[in-house]
Tab-separated table of C-alpha atoms in Angstrom:
chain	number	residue	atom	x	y	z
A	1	UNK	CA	-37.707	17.345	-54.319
A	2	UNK	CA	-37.942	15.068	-51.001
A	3	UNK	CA	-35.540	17.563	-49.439
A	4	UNK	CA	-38.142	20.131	-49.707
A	5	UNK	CA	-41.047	17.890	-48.589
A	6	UNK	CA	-38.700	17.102	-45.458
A	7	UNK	CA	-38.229	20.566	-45.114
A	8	UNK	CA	-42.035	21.314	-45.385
A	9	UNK	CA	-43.072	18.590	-43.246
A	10	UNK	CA	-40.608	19.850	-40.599
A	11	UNK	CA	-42.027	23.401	-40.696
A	12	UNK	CA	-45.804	21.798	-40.338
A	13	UNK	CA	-44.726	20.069	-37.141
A	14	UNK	CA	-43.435	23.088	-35.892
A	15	UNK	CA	-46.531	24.801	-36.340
A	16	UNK	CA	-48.429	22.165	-35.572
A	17	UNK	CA	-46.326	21.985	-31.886
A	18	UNK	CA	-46.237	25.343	-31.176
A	19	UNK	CA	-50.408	25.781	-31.841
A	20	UNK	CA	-51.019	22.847	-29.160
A	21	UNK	CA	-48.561	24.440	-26.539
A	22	UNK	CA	-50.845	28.069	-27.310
A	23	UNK	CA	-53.903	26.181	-26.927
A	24	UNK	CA	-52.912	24.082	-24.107
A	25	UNK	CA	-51.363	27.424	-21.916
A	26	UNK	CA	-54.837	29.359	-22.825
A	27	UNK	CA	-57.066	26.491	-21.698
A	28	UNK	CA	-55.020	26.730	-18.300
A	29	UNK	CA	-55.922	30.550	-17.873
A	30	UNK	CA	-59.202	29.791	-18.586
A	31	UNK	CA	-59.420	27.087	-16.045
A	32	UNK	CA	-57.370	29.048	-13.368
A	33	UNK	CA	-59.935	32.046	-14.328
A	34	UNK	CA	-62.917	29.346	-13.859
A	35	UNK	CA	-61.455	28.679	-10.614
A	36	UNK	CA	-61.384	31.867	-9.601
A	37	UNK	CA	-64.847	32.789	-10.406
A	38	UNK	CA	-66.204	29.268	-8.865
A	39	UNK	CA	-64.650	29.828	-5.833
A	40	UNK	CA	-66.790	33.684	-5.603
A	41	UNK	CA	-69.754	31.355	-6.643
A	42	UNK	CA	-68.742	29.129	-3.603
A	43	UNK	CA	-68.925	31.963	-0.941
A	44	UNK	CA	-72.600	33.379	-2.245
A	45	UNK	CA	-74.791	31.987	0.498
A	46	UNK	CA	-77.642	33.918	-0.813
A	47	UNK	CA	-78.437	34.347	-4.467
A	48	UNK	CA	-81.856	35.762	-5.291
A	49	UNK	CA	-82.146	35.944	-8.797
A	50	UNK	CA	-80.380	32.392	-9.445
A	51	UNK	CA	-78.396	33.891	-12.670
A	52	UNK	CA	-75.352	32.720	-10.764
A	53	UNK	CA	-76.837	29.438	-10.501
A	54	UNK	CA	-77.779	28.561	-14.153
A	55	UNK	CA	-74.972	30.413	-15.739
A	56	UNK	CA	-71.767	29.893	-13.802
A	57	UNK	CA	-71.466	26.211	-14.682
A	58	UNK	CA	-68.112	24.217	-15.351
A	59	UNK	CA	-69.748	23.263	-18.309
A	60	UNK	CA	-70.338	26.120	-19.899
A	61	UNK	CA	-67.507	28.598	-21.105
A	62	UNK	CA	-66.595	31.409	-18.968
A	63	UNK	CA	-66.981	33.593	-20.989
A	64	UNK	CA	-70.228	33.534	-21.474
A	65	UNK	CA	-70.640	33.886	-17.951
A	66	UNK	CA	-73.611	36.017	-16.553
A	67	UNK	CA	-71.203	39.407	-15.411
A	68	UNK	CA	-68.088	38.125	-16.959
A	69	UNK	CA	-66.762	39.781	-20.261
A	70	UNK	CA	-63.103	38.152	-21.506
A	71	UNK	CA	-61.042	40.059	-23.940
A	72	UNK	CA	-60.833	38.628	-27.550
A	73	UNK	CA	-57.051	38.120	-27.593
A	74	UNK	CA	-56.816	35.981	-24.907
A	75	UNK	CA	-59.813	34.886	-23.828
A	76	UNK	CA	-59.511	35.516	-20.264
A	77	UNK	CA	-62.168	37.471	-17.962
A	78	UNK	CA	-61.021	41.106	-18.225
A	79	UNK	CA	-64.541	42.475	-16.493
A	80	UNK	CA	-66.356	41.575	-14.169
A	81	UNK	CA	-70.213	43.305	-13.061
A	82	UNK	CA	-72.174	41.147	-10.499
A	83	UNK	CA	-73.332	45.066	-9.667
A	84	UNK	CA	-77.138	44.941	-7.917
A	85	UNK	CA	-77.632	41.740	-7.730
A	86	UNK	CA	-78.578	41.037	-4.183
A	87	UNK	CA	-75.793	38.805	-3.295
A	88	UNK	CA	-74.999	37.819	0.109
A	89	UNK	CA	-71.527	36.337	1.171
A	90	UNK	CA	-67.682	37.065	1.485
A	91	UNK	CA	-64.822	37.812	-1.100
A	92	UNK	CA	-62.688	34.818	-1.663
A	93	UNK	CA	-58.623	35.233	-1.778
A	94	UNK	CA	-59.059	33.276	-4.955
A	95	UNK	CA	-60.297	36.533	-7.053
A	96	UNK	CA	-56.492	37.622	-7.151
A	97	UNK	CA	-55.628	35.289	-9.549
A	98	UNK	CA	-57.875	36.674	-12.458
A	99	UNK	CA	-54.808	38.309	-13.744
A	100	UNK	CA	-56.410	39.942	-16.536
A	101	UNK	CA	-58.945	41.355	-14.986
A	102	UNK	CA	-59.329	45.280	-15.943
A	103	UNK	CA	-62.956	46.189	-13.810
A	104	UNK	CA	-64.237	44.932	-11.193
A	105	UNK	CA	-67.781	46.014	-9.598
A	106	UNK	CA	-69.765	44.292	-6.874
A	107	UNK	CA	-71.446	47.256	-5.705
A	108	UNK	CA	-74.731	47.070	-4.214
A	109	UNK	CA	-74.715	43.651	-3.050
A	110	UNK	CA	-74.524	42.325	0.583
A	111	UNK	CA	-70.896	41.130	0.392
A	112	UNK	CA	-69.187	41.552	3.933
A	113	UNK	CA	-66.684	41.109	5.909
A	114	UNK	CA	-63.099	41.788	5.777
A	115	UNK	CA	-61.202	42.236	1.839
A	116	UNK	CA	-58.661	39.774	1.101
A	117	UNK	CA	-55.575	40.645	0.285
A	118	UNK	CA	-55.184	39.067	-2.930
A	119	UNK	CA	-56.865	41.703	-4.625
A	120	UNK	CA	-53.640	43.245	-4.524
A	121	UNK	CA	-52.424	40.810	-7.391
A	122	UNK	CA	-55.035	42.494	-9.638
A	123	UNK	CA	-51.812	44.541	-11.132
A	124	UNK	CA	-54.215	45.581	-14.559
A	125	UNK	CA	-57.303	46.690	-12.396
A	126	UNK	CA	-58.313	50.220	-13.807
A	127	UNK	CA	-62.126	50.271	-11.885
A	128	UNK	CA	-63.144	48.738	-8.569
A	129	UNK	CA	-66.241	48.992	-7.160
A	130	UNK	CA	-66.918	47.785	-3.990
A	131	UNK	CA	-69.474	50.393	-2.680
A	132	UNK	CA	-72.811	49.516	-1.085
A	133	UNK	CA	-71.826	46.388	0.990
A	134	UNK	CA	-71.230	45.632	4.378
A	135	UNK	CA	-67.377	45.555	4.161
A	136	UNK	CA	-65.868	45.905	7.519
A	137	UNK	CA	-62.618	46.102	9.630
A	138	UNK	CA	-59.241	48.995	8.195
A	139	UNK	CA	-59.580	50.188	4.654
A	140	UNK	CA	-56.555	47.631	3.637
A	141	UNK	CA	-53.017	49.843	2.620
A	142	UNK	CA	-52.562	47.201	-0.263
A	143	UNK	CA	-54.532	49.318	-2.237
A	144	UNK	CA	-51.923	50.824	-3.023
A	145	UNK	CA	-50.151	48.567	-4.915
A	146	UNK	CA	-53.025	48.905	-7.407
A	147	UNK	CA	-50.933	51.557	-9.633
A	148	UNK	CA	-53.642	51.462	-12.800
A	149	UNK	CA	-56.341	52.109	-10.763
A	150	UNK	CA	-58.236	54.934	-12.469
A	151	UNK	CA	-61.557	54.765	-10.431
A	152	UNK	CA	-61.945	53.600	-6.210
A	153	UNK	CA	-65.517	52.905	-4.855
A	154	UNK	CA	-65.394	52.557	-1.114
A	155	UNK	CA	-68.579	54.528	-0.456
A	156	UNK	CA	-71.324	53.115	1.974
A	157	UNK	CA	-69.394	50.481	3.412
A	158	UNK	CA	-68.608	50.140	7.473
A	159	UNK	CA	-64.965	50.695	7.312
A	160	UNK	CA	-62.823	52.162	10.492
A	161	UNK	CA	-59.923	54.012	11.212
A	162	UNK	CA	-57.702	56.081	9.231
A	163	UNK	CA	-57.217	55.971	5.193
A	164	UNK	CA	-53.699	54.348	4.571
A	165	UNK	CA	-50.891	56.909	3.538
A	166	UNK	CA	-50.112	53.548	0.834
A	167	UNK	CA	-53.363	55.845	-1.286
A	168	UNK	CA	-50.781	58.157	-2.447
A	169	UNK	CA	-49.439	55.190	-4.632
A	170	UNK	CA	-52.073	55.015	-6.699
A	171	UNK	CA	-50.635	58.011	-8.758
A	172	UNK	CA	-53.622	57.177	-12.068
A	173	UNK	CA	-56.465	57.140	-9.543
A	174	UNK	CA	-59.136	59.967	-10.883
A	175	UNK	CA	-62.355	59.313	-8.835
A	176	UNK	CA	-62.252	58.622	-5.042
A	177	UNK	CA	-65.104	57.672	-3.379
A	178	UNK	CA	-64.943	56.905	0.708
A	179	UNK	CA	-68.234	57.681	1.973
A	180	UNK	CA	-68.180	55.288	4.933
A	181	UNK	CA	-71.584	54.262	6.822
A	182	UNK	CA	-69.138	54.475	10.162
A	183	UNK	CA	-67.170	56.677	11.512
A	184	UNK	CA	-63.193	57.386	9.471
A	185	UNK	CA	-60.734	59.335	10.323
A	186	UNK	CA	-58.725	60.936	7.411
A	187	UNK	CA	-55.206	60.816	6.896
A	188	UNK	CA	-53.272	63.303	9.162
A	189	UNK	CA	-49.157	62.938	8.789
């Protein structure tokens, strides 16, 4: 009889262990996604409707996030749609570490200047959107490390130069959009 209580005992420490070390690990992604998402927040000089403002709060979940949907296993921000929201600012590095992030739109906003690279850790990203900004400079070759990527919105941005032969990568890609406001040169081997 007290073997078996030992026994039980041990088996509801076990549990009891390995339940703290899940919740511990997904309250770190949450926080690195937080991070992430406060860092965009950080770069929005200009913010019109204030929904950023009075949502995106450290005290408040993330999930429940204007624009931010997380997936129900996890928890962790799998979309993201600040889409037509006026926003005015610049795309931080810090967006590559929402590692379960499956779309992505900020179209029609004001975001500009050059993309960072660290999108290219966004190894699950199926839809990007970045069309209708003021995104300037090369389209970046990293795009092509973007393998899932189903759909590409590049349209109506002021882009230069030649599209990157690193496109070809993206083997899932279905929709293509590269309208550019400037002057591109396609591909020519």
């Amino acid at each position: 009889m007290e073997k078996s209580f030992t026994s039980f005992l041990l088996i509801v420490l076990l549990l009891l262990h390995y339940a703290m070390v899940g919740l511990a690990m997904t309250q770190s992604n949450i926080t690195t996604d937080q991070l992430a998402l406060l860092s965009l927040k950080s770069q929005i000089i200009l913010e019109p409707s204030h929904f950023l403002d009075e949502s995106w709060s450290p005290t408040i979940s993330v999930c429940r996030w204007v624009g931010v949907t997380c997936g129900s296993r996890h928890q962790r921000v799998k979309f993201l749609n600040l889409s037509n929201m006026s926003l005015t600012g610049r795309i931080p590095g810090e967006l590559g570490n929402l590692s379960f992030l499956v779309s992505l739109d900020l179209g029609s906003n004001n975001f500009h200047g050059h993309l960072p690279q660290e999108i290219a850790h966004l190894h699950r990203l199926k839809f990007l959107d970045l069309s209708v900004n003021n995104f300037r400079g090369k389209v970046p070759s990293w795009f092509g490390f973007l393998h899932h990527l189903q759909v590409l919105n590049l349209g109506n941005n002021n882009f230069t130069g030649s599209i990157p032969f690193s496109f070809f990568n993206m083997s899932t890609l279905e929709i293509l959009n590269l309208n550019f406001k400037s002057d591109w040169k396609p591909y020519k081997p």
